[in-house]
Coordinates of C-alpha atoms and ligand atoms in Angstrom, one line a residue:
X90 CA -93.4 -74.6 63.5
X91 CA -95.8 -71.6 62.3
X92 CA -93.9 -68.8 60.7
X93 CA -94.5 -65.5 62.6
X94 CA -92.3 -63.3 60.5
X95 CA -93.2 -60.2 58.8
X96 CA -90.4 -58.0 58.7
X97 CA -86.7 -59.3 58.3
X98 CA -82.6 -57.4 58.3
X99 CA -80.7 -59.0 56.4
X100 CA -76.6 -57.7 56.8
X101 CA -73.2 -58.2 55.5
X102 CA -70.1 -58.3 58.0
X103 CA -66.5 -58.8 58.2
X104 CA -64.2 -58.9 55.2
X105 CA -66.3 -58.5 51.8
X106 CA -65.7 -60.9 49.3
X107 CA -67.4 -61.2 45.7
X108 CA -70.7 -62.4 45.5
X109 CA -72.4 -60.7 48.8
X110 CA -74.0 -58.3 46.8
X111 CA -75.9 -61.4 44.5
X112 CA -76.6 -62.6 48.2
X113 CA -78.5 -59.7 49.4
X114 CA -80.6 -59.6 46.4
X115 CA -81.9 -63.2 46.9
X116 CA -82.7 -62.6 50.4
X117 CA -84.8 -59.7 49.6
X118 CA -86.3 -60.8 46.9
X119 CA -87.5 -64.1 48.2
X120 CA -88.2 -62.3 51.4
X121 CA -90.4 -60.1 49.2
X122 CA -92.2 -63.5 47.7
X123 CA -93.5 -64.0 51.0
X124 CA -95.1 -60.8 51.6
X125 CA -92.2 -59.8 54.1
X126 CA -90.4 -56.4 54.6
X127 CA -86.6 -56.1 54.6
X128 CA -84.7 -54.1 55.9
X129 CA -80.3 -53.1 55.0
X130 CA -78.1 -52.9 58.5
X131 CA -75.8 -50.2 56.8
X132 CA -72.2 -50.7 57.9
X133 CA -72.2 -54.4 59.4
X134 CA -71.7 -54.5 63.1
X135 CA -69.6 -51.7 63.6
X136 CA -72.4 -49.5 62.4
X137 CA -75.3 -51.6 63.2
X138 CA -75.2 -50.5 66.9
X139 CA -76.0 -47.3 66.2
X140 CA -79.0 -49.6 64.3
X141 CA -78.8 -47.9 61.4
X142 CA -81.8 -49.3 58.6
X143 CA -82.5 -48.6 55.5
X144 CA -85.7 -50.2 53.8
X145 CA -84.8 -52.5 51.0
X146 CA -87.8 -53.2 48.5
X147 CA -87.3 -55.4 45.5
X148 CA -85.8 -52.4 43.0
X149 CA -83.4 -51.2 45.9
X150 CA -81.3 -54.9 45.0
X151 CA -81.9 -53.8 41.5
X152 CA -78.1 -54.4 39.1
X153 CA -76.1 -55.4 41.6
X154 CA -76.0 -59.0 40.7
X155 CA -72.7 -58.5 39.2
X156 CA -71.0 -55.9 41.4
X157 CA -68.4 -57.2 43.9
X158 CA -68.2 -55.3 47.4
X159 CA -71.1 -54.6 49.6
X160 CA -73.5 -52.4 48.8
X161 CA -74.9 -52.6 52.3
X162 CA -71.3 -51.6 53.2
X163 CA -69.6 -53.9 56.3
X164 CA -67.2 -53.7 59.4
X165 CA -65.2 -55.6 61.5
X166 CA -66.6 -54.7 65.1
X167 CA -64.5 -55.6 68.5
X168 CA -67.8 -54.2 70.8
X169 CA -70.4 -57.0 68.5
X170 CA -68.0 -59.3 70.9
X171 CA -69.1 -57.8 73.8
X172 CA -72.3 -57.9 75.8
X173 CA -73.4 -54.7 75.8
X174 CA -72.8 -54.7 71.9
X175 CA -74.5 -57.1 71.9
X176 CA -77.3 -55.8 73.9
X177 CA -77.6 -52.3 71.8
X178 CA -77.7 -54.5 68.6
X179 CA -80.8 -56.1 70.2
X180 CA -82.4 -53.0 71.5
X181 CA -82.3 -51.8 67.9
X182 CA -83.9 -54.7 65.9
X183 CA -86.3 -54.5 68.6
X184 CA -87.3 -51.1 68.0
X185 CA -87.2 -51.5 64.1
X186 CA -89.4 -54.4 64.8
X187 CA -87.6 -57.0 63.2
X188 CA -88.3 -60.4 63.8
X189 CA -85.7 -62.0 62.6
X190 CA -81.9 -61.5 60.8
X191 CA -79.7 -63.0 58.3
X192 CA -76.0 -62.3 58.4
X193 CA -73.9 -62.6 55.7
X194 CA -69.5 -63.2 56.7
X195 CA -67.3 -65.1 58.4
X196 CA -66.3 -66.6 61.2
X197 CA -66.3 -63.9 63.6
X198 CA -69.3 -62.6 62.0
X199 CA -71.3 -66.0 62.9
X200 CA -69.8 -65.9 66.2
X201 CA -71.6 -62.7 66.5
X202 CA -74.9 -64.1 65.0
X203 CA -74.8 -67.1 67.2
X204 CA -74.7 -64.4 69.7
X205 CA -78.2 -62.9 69.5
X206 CA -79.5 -66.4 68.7
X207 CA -78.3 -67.3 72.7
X208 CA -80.3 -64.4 73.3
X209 CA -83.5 -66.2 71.6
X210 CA -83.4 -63.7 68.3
X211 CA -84.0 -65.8 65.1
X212 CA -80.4 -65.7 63.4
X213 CA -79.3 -67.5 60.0
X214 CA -75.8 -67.0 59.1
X215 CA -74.7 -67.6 55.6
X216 CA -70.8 -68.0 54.8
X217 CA -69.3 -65.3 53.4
X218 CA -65.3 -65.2 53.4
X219 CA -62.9 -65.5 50.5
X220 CA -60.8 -68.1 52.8
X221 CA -62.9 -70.9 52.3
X222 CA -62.3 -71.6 56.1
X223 CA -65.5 -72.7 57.4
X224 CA -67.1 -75.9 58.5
X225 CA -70.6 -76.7 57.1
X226 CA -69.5 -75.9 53.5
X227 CA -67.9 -77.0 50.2
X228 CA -67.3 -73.7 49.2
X229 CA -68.2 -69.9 50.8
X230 CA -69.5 -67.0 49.0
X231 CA -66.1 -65.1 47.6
X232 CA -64.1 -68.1 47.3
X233 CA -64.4 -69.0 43.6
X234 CA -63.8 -65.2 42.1
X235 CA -61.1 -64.8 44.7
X236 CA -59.3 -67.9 43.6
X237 CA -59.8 -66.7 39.6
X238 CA -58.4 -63.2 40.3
X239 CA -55.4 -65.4 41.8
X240 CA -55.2 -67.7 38.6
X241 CA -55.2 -64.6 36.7
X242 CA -52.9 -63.2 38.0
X243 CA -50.2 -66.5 38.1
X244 CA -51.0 -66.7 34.6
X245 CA -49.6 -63.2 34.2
X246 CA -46.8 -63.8 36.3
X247 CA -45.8 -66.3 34.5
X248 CA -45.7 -65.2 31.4
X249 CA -43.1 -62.3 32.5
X250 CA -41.8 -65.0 34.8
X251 CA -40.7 -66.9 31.7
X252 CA -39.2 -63.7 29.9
X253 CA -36.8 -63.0 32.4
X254 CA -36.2 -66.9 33.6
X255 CA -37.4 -65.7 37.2
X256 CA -38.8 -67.3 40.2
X257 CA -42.4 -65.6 41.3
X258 CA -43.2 -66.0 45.3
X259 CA -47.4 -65.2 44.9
X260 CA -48.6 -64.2 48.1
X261 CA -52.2 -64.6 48.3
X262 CA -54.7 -63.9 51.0
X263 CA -56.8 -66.6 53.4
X264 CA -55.6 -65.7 57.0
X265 CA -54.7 -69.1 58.5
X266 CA -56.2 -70.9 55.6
X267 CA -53.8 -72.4 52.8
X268 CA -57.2 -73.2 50.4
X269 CA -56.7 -70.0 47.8
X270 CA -52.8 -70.5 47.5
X271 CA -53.1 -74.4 47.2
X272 CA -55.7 -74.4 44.8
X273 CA -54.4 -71.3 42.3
X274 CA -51.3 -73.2 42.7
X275 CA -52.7 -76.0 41.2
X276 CA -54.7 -74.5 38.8
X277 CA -52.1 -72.1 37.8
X278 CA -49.3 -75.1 37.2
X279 CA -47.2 -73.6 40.3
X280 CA -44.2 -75.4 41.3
X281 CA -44.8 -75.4 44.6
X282 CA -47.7 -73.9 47.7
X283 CA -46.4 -72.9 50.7
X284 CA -49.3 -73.2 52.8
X285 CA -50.1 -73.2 56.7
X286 CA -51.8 -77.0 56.8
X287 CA -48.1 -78.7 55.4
X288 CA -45.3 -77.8 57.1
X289 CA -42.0 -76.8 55.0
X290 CA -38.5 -75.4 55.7
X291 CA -37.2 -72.2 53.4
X292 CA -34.2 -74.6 52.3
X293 CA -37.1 -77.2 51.4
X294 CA -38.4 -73.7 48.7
X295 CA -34.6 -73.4 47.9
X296 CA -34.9 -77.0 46.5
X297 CA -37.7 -76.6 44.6
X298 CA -36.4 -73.8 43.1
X299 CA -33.7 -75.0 42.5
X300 CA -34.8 -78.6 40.7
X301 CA -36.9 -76.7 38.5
X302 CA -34.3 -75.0 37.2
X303 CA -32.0 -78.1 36.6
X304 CA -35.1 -79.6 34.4
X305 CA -34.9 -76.6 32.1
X306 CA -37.8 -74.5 33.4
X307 CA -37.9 -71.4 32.5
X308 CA -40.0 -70.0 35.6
X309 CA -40.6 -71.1 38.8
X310 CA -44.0 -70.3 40.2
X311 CA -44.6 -70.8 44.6
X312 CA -47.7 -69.8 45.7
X313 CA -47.3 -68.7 49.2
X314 CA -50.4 -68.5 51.8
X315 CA -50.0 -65.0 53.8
X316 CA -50.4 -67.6 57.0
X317 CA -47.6 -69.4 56.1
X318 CA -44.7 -70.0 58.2
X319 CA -42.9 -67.7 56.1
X320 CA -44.0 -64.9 53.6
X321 CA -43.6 -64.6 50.5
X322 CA -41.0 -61.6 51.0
X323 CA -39.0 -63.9 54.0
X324 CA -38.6 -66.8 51.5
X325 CA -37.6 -64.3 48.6
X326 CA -34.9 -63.0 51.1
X327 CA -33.8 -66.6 51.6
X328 CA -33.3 -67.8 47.8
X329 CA -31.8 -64.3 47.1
X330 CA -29.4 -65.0 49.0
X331 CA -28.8 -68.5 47.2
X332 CA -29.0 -66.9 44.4
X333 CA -26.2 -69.2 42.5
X334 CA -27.5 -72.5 44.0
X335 CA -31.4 -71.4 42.5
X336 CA -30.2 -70.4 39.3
X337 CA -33.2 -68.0 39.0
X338 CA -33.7 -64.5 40.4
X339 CA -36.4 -63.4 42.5
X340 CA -39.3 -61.5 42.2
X341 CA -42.1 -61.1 44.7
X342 CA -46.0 -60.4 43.9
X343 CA -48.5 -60.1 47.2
X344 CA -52.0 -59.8 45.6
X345 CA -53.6 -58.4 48.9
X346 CA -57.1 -57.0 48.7
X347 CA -57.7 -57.1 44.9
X348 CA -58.6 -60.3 45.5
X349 CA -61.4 -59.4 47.7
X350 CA -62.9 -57.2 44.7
X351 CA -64.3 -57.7 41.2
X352 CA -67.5 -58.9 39.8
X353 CA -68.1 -62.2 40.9
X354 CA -68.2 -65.6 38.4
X355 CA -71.2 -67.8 37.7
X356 CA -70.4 -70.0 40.2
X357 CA -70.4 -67.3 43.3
X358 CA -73.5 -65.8 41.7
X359 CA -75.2 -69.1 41.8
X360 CA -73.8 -70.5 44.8
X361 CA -74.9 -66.5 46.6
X362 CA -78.6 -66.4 44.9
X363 CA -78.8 -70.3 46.2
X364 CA -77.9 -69.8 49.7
X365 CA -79.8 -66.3 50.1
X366 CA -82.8 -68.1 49.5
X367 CA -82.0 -70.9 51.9
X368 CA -81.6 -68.2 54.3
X369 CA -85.1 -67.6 54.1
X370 CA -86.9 -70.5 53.4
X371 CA -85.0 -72.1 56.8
X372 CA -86.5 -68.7 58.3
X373 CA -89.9 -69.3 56.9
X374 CA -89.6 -73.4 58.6
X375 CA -89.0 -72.1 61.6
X376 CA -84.9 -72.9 61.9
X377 CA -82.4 -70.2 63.7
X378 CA -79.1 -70.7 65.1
X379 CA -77.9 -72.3 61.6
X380 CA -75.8 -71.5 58.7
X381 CA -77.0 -72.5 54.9
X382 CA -74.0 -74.0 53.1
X383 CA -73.2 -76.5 49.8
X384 CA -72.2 -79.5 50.7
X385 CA -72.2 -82.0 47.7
X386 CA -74.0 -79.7 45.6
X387 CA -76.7 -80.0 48.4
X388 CA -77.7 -77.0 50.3
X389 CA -77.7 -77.6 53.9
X390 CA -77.8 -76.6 57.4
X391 CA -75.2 -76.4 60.0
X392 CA -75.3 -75.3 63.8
X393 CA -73.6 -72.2 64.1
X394 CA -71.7 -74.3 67.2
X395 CA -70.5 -76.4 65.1
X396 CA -69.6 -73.8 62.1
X397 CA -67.7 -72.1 64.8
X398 CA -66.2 -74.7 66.5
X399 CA -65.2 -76.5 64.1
X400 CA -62.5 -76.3 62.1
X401 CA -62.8 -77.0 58.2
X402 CA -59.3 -79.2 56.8
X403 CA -58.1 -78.9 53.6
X404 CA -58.1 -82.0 51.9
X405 CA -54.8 -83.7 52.5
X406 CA -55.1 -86.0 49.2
X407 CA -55.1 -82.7 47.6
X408 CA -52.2 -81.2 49.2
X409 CA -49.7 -84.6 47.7
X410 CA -51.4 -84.1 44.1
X411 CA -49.7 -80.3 43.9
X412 CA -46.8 -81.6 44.8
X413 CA -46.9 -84.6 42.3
X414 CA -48.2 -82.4 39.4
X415 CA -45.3 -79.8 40.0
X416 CA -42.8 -81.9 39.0
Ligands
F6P177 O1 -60.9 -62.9 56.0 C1 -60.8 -62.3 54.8 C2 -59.5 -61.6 54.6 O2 -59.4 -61.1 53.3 C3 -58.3 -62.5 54.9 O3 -57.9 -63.3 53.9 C4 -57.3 -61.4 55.3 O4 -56.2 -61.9 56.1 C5 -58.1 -60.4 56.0 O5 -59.4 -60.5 55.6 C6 -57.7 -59.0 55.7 O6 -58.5 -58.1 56.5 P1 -58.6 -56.5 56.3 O7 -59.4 -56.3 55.0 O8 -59.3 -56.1 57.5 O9 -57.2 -56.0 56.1

């Protein structure tokens, strides 16, 4: 198929996570390798409606390689849902004369970008989301500084943890996802994830807490999902009030949004500046209605159907090695 394109928006949407920024910058300037304009959506959805553009030339992407956030700024918009949102979002690429967009989030932001594509706009979505919760790749942009800003801060934890011979319930973001709790947890030698994918009772945490104790630990470390069945503050009300059968005190920590910030690793720089130019060389073969993702080091395309439709599972072998390596 002939590439038509001249002028391209490229956009950022939903939660920010680390690594949009690097993101942007590849789309622009490969864009800008093929002789093709590109234009910022300031805002994400929630602005783009009132379709405000700004011009982005090769120097307007200039140093923010390693600045976390969105330059472009973003949104979470209920009216991109509907069909008049939808409708006004067209009306205004149309009169910017764009000819086709790239849109960088998560799930409800590719739901929005497979959108337009039903309306015949050329759309390539590109995963953005620190929950690591979408089909058609290994790993989103986000996910890597996310889960080192949660390391980090076990690491810390722990070290205070061990002072005051405390148990630490680490609450970490991911929405229904257990991936950034699971995998700190492992990386950060936790003695147990509470996660949404693996079901647990609070006595089953009262255990855990419990046994580590008896084997003459002097922390105990649970890295609780925020989808959880319980949070991290309903389990620390639970073994507080065990206190004697735990033998530890309780503390809670809920990381929240600092894990959404910072300047993102090598990897999510990489992984950003690899898909961003996906997103344009699918462009330049013609492809829309897809989202560029790593799978096996690989970079490949996925309907946005299926990346929607789709759920993504966490690895259940992965799930019995945290429990194994606790011990
Ligand atoms: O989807 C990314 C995410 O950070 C989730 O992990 C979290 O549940 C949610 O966004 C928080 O959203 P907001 O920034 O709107 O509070």
């Amino acid at each position: 198929m002939s590439c038509r394109i001249r002028k391209i928006a490229v956009m950022t949407s939903g939660g920010d996570g680390p690594g949009f920024n690097p993101c942007i910058r590849a789309v622009v300037r490969m864009a800008i390798n093929y002789d093709w304009e590109v234009l910022g959506v300031k805002g994400g959805y929630g602005v783009w409606i009132n379709g405000e553009f700004i011009p982005l030339p090769g120097r307007a992407v200039g140093g923010i390689i390693s600045r976390g956030g969105t330059f472009l700024g973003t949104a979470r918009s209920a009216e991109f849902m509907t069909k008049k949102g939808q409708m006004e979002a067209l009306r205004n690429l149309n009169e910017a004369e764009v000819d086709a967009l790239v849109v960088i989030g998560g799930d409800g932001s590719l739901r929005g970008a497979m959108a337009l594509e039903a309306s015949g706009f050329p759309v390539i979505g590109l995963p953005g989301t620190i929950d690591n919760d979408l089909y058609g790749t290994d790993m989103a942009i986000g996910v890597d500084t996310a889960l080192n800003t949660a390391l980090q801060a076990i690491d810390k934890i722990k070290d205070t943890a061990s002072s005051h011979q405390r148990a630490f319930l680490v609450e970490m973001m991911g929405r229904n996802s257990g991936y950034l709790a699971l995998m700190a947890g492992i990386a950060g030698g936790a003695e147990m994830a509470c996660i949404p994918e693996v079901e647990f009772e609070l006595e089953d945490v009262a255990r855990e807490v419990q046994d580590a104790y008896v084997r003459g630990k002097t922390h105990c470390i649970i890295s609780v999902a925020e989808g959880a069945r319980y949070n991290a503050n309903a389990i620390a009300a639970y073994l507080s009030e065990s206190k004697e059968e735990t033998g530890f005190s309780v503390r809670v920590t809920i990381l929240g949004h600092i894990q959404r910030g910072g300047s993102p690793t090598a990897f999510d720089r990489l992984l950003a500046t690899r898909l961003g130019a996906a997103a344009v060389e699918a462009l330049r073969q013609g492809k829309s209605g897809v989202m560029m993702g790593l799978v096996g080091n690989v970079v490949k395309a996925t309907s946005l159907e299926e990346v929607t439709t789709r759920g993504k599972k966490l690895d259940p072998a992965i799930c019995e090695l945290a429990a194994v390596l606790a011990k």
